[in-house]
């Protein structure tokens, strides 16, 4: 998720990136597909995709034979949302802030959130994760799947890639700030979530980490 020329994470900055964003979505596709596989949303689930952007997650979800009856994509940028395209009946997008989502408590079974958390300051990430917890409530089916850029530092190749992602994100925050590697495990736990699945995807797109978690 190259983020273009501006170096902020404001609604206006994302409005300015909306035209260019779809050109790099292929680099997200493998991680999004893994995220949907472990989220496994079915017709019985109500899904919210936080920071849905141009709708990469919603479109991948719409192509699955098993898909939720309702899905809501939330994003603060109206221009990113304008690129989402047609969605299945009873799915919709909502302009809103992931830190204060304009949806009720406990009426969501699955939250997905791809390539948002690494853009946020730690206190904002905490707010988004607590908001996720509020949306999910405590039903046994409740689950969150998050995708972030990451490379496993346990191998020499992984350390190299991790350093390169970090270096690029720091040196060119305007263009590559979205590549800042982040493992949100500790922050998920601090927000009252228990990570249950973890998939590392070092190749075939942005090096990424996919985590599924449930409310504690
Ligand atoms: C890197 S893009 C990811 C988009 C999409 N999830 C994907 O994987 O293609 C980040 C998105 O987060 C949105 N965003 C950033 N901060 C936000 C916030 N506080 N509330 C809602 N959306 C936000 C931006 O507008 C942008 O669409």
Short mmCIF file of C-alpha atoms and ligand atoms in Angstrom, two decimals:
data_model
loop_
_atom_site.label_atom_id
_atom_site.label_comp_id
_atom_site.label_asym_id
_atom_site.label_seq_id
_atom_site.Cartn_x
_atom_site.Cartn_y
_atom_site.Cartn_z
CA UNK A 1 0.00 0.00 0.00
CA UNK A 2 2.14 2.72 -1.36
CA UNK A 3 0.40 5.81 -0.10
CA UNK A 4 1.27 8.40 -2.74
CA UNK A 5 2.68 11.87 -2.44
CA UNK A 6 1.19 13.35 0.70
CA UNK A 7 2.60 12.23 4.03
CA UNK A 8 -0.41 12.31 6.28
CA UNK A 9 -3.21 9.94 7.15
CA UNK A 10 -5.99 12.50 6.97
CA UNK A 11 -9.24 12.13 5.08
CA UNK A 12 -8.09 14.80 2.59
CA UNK A 13 -4.77 13.03 1.99
CA UNK A 14 -6.58 9.77 1.20
CA UNK A 15 -9.04 11.61 -1.04
CA UNK A 16 -5.98 12.73 -3.03
CA UNK A 17 -4.64 9.16 -3.34
CA UNK A 18 -7.91 7.53 -4.40
CA UNK A 19 -7.22 7.65 -8.15
CA UNK A 20 -3.82 5.93 -7.86
CA UNK A 21 -4.68 3.40 -5.17
CA UNK A 22 -6.26 0.64 -7.30
CA UNK A 23 -3.06 0.24 -9.39
CA UNK A 24 -1.26 -1.43 -6.46
CA UNK A 25 -4.13 -3.55 -5.13
CA UNK A 26 -2.65 -6.68 -6.76
CA UNK A 27 0.17 -6.47 -4.18
CA UNK A 28 -2.44 -6.81 -1.39
CA UNK A 29 -4.42 -9.62 -3.01
CA UNK A 30 -2.61 -12.62 -1.51
CA UNK A 31 -2.86 -11.33 2.06
CA UNK A 32 -6.50 -10.33 1.62
CA UNK A 33 -7.30 -13.77 0.28
CA UNK A 34 -5.58 -15.37 3.33
CA UNK A 35 -7.46 -12.99 5.63
CA UNK A 36 -10.82 -14.01 4.16
CA UNK A 37 -9.88 -17.68 4.34
CA UNK A 38 -9.24 -17.51 8.08
CA UNK A 39 -12.09 -15.10 8.76
CA UNK A 40 -14.36 -17.58 6.94
CA UNK A 41 -17.44 -15.35 6.89
CA UNK A 42 -20.63 -17.13 5.90
CA UNK A 43 -24.27 -16.15 5.27
CA UNK A 44 -24.98 -16.18 9.02
CA UNK A 45 -22.38 -13.46 9.69
CA UNK A 46 -22.63 -9.67 9.76
CA UNK A 47 -19.29 -8.26 8.59
CA UNK A 48 -17.67 -4.83 8.96
CA UNK A 49 -14.55 -3.97 6.94
CA UNK A 50 -12.76 -1.13 8.72
CA UNK A 51 -10.78 1.28 6.49
CA UNK A 52 -12.24 -0.41 3.45
CA UNK A 53 -10.57 2.11 1.11
CA UNK A 54 -11.31 1.30 -2.52
CA UNK A 55 -13.02 -1.94 -1.49
CA UNK A 56 -10.38 -4.61 -2.16
CA UNK A 57 -11.63 -6.73 0.76
CA UNK A 58 -15.33 -6.30 -0.09
CA UNK A 59 -14.81 -7.22 -3.74
CA UNK A 60 -12.74 -10.30 -2.86
CA UNK A 61 -15.45 -11.26 -0.37
CA UNK A 62 -18.21 -10.77 -2.96
CA UNK A 63 -16.48 -13.29 -5.26
CA UNK A 64 -16.57 -16.05 -2.63
CA UNK A 65 -19.33 -18.62 -2.94
CA UNK A 66 -19.99 -18.35 0.81
CA UNK A 67 -20.36 -14.75 1.82
CA UNK A 68 -22.07 -12.76 4.55
CA UNK A 69 -25.64 -11.59 4.10
CA UNK A 70 -24.62 -8.10 5.26
CA UNK A 71 -21.31 -6.29 4.93
CA UNK A 72 -20.45 -2.68 5.71
CA UNK A 73 -17.25 -1.00 4.51
CA UNK A 74 -16.22 1.97 6.69
CA UNK A 75 -13.68 4.57 5.61
CA UNK A 76 -13.11 8.25 6.34
CA UNK A 77 -12.28 9.11 2.70
CA UNK A 78 -15.30 9.64 0.46
CA UNK A 79 -13.12 9.50 -2.65
CA UNK A 80 -11.63 6.15 -1.67
CA UNK A 81 -15.18 4.92 -1.06
CA UNK A 82 -16.30 6.24 -4.45
CA UNK A 83 -13.97 3.66 -6.06
CA UNK A 84 -15.53 0.65 -4.34
CA UNK A 85 -17.91 -0.13 -7.23
CA UNK A 86 -21.09 -2.22 -7.21
CA UNK A 87 -21.65 -4.44 -4.18
CA UNK A 88 -24.10 -7.28 -3.52
CA UNK A 89 -27.56 -6.28 -2.39
CA UNK A 90 -27.72 -5.34 1.31
CA UNK A 91 -23.99 -4.52 1.43
CA UNK A 92 -23.06 -0.86 1.82
CA UNK A 93 -20.31 1.61 2.57
CA UNK A 94 -20.34 4.23 5.32
CA UNK A 95 -18.15 7.29 5.58
CA UNK A 96 -16.77 7.31 9.11
CA UNK A 97 -13.79 7.19 11.42
CA UNK A 98 -12.45 3.79 12.49
CA UNK A 99 -11.83 5.27 15.96
CA UNK A 100 -15.55 6.11 16.40
CA UNK A 101 -17.43 3.80 14.07
CA UNK A 102 -21.03 4.92 13.46
CA UNK A 103 -22.44 1.41 14.06
CA UNK A 104 -24.10 -0.13 17.13
CA UNK A 105 -22.51 -2.23 19.89
CA UNK A 106 -22.35 -5.99 19.54
CA UNK A 107 -24.14 -6.31 16.18
CA UNK A 108 -21.13 -7.46 14.16
CA UNK A 109 -19.79 -11.02 13.91
CA UNK A 110 -16.67 -10.41 11.82
CA UNK A 111 -14.45 -7.33 11.58
CA UNK A 112 -11.76 -7.21 8.90
CA UNK A 113 -9.11 -4.50 8.84
CA UNK A 114 -6.41 -4.60 6.17
CA UNK A 115 -3.41 -2.28 6.03
CA UNK A 116 -4.76 0.34 8.42
CA UNK A 117 -3.07 -0.21 11.78
CA UNK A 118 0.50 0.53 10.63
CA UNK A 119 -0.63 3.99 9.50
CA UNK A 120 -1.77 4.97 13.00
CA UNK A 121 0.00 6.18 16.13
CA UNK A 122 -0.07 3.61 18.98
CA UNK A 123 -2.83 5.45 20.91
CA UNK A 124 -5.00 5.58 17.76
CA UNK A 125 -4.43 1.87 17.17
CA UNK A 126 -5.63 1.22 20.70
CA UNK A 127 -8.78 3.21 19.99
CA UNK A 128 -9.47 1.31 16.75
CA UNK A 129 -8.97 -2.04 18.48
CA UNK A 130 -11.23 -1.11 21.41
CA UNK A 131 -13.82 0.08 18.89
CA UNK A 132 -13.56 -3.29 17.16
CA UNK A 133 -14.17 -5.01 20.49
CA UNK A 134 -17.27 -2.84 21.02
CA UNK A 135 -18.67 -3.70 17.56
CA UNK A 136 -18.10 -7.41 18.07
CA UNK A 137 -19.54 -7.82 21.53
CA UNK A 138 -19.10 -11.29 23.02
CA UNK A 139 -20.92 -13.73 20.74
CA UNK A 140 -19.04 -17.03 20.29
CA UNK A 141 -18.73 -16.32 16.55
CA UNK A 142 -17.13 -12.87 17.06
CA UNK A 143 -13.76 -12.51 15.37
CA UNK A 144 -11.39 -9.91 14.01
CA UNK A 145 -8.89 -10.39 11.18
CA UNK A 146 -6.15 -7.81 10.70
CA UNK A 147 -3.53 -7.52 7.95
CA UNK A 148 -0.34 -5.50 8.37
CA UNK A 149 2.98 -5.26 6.51
CA UNK A 150 5.51 -7.55 8.22
CA UNK A 151 8.54 -9.73 7.63
CA UNK A 152 9.70 -12.38 10.09
CA UNK A 153 12.90 -11.22 11.74
CA UNK A 154 13.75 -14.81 12.74
CA UNK A 155 15.52 -15.55 9.43
CA UNK A 156 18.33 -13.63 7.68
CA UNK A 157 16.10 -13.03 4.61
CA UNK A 158 13.24 -11.86 6.82
CA UNK A 159 15.52 -9.48 8.75
CA UNK A 160 16.66 -7.99 5.46
CA UNK A 161 13.10 -7.47 4.21
CA UNK A 162 11.97 -6.11 7.58
CA UNK A 163 14.83 -3.60 7.54
CA UNK A 164 14.04 -2.62 3.95
CA UNK A 165 10.33 -2.04 4.72
CA UNK A 166 11.19 0.01 7.79
CA UNK A 167 13.90 1.95 5.97
CA UNK A 168 11.63 2.80 3.04
CA UNK A 169 8.74 3.81 5.31
CA UNK A 170 11.01 6.09 7.36
CA UNK A 171 12.95 7.59 4.44
CA UNK A 172 9.93 8.26 2.23
CA UNK A 173 6.93 8.52 4.57
CA UNK A 174 4.89 10.28 1.88
CA UNK A 175 5.30 7.50 -0.65
CA UNK A 176 6.05 4.42 1.43
CA UNK A 177 4.84 5.15 4.96
CA UNK A 178 2.16 2.50 4.48
CA UNK A 179 4.85 -0.19 4.41
CA UNK A 180 5.94 0.34 8.03
CA UNK A 181 6.09 -3.18 9.46
CA UNK A 182 3.85 -3.86 12.44
CA UNK A 183 3.05 -6.95 14.50
CA UNK A 184 -0.04 -5.86 16.47
CA UNK A 185 -0.21 -8.97 18.70
CA UNK A 186 0.54 -7.17 21.99
CA UNK A 187 -1.85 -4.35 21.12
CA UNK A 188 -4.63 -6.83 20.29
CA UNK A 189 -4.13 -8.45 23.68
CA UNK A 190 -4.13 -5.07 25.44
CA UNK A 191 -7.48 -4.32 23.77
CA UNK A 192 -9.01 -7.53 25.15
CA UNK A 193 -8.56 -9.76 22.10
CA UNK A 194 -6.98 -13.24 21.99
CA UNK A 195 -5.01 -14.00 18.81
CA UNK A 196 -5.90 -17.50 17.56
CA UNK A 197 -4.38 -17.73 14.04
CA UNK A 198 -1.28 -16.19 12.53
CA UNK A 199 -0.18 -16.38 8.88
CA UNK A 200 3.06 -14.92 7.54
CA UNK A 201 3.15 -14.16 3.83
CA UNK A 202 6.71 -13.24 2.87
CA UNK A 203 6.22 -13.39 -0.90
CA UNK A 204 3.70 -12.84 -3.69
CA UNK A 205 2.83 -9.23 -2.79
CA UNK A 206 3.52 -6.95 0.16
CA UNK A 207 5.25 -9.03 2.86
CA UNK A 208 2.39 -9.30 5.31
CA UNK A 209 1.11 -10.71 8.58
CA UNK A 210 -2.50 -11.86 8.94
CA UNK A 211 -3.88 -12.40 12.46
CA UNK A 212 -7.27 -13.68 13.53
CA UNK A 213 -8.34 -12.88 17.09
CA UNK A 214 -11.46 -13.29 19.27
CA UNK A 215 -12.69 -11.28 22.20
CA UNK A 216 -11.18 -12.54 25.50
C1 LIG B 1 -3.66 1.56 3.07
S1 LIG B 1 -5.35 1.93 2.78
C2 LIG B 1 -6.09 0.32 2.97
C3 LIG B 1 -7.39 0.19 2.25
C4 LIG B 1 -7.95 -1.22 2.19
N1 LIG B 1 -8.23 -1.74 3.51
C5 LIG B 1 -7.04 -2.13 1.42
O1 LIG B 1 -6.50 -3.07 2.02
O2 LIG B 1 -6.87 -1.90 0.21
C6 LIG B 1 -5.79 2.73 4.29
C7 LIG B 1 -7.23 3.21 4.32
O3 LIG B 1 -7.50 3.59 5.65
C8 LIG B 1 -8.34 4.72 5.63
N2 LIG B 1 -8.22 5.35 6.95
C9 LIG B 1 -7.10 5.82 7.53
N3 LIG B 1 -7.36 6.28 8.77
C10 LIG B 1 -8.70 6.08 8.96
C11 LIG B 1 -9.57 6.35 10.05
N4 LIG B 1 -9.13 6.90 11.19
N5 LIG B 1 -10.86 6.02 9.92
C12 LIG B 1 -11.33 5.46 8.76
N6 LIG B 1 -10.56 5.20 7.70
C13 LIG B 1 -9.25 5.49 7.80
C14 LIG B 1 -7.83 5.54 4.47
O4 LIG B 1 -8.79 6.46 4.02
C15 LIG B 1 -7.52 4.43 3.46
O5 LIG B 1 -8.65 4.18 2.65
#
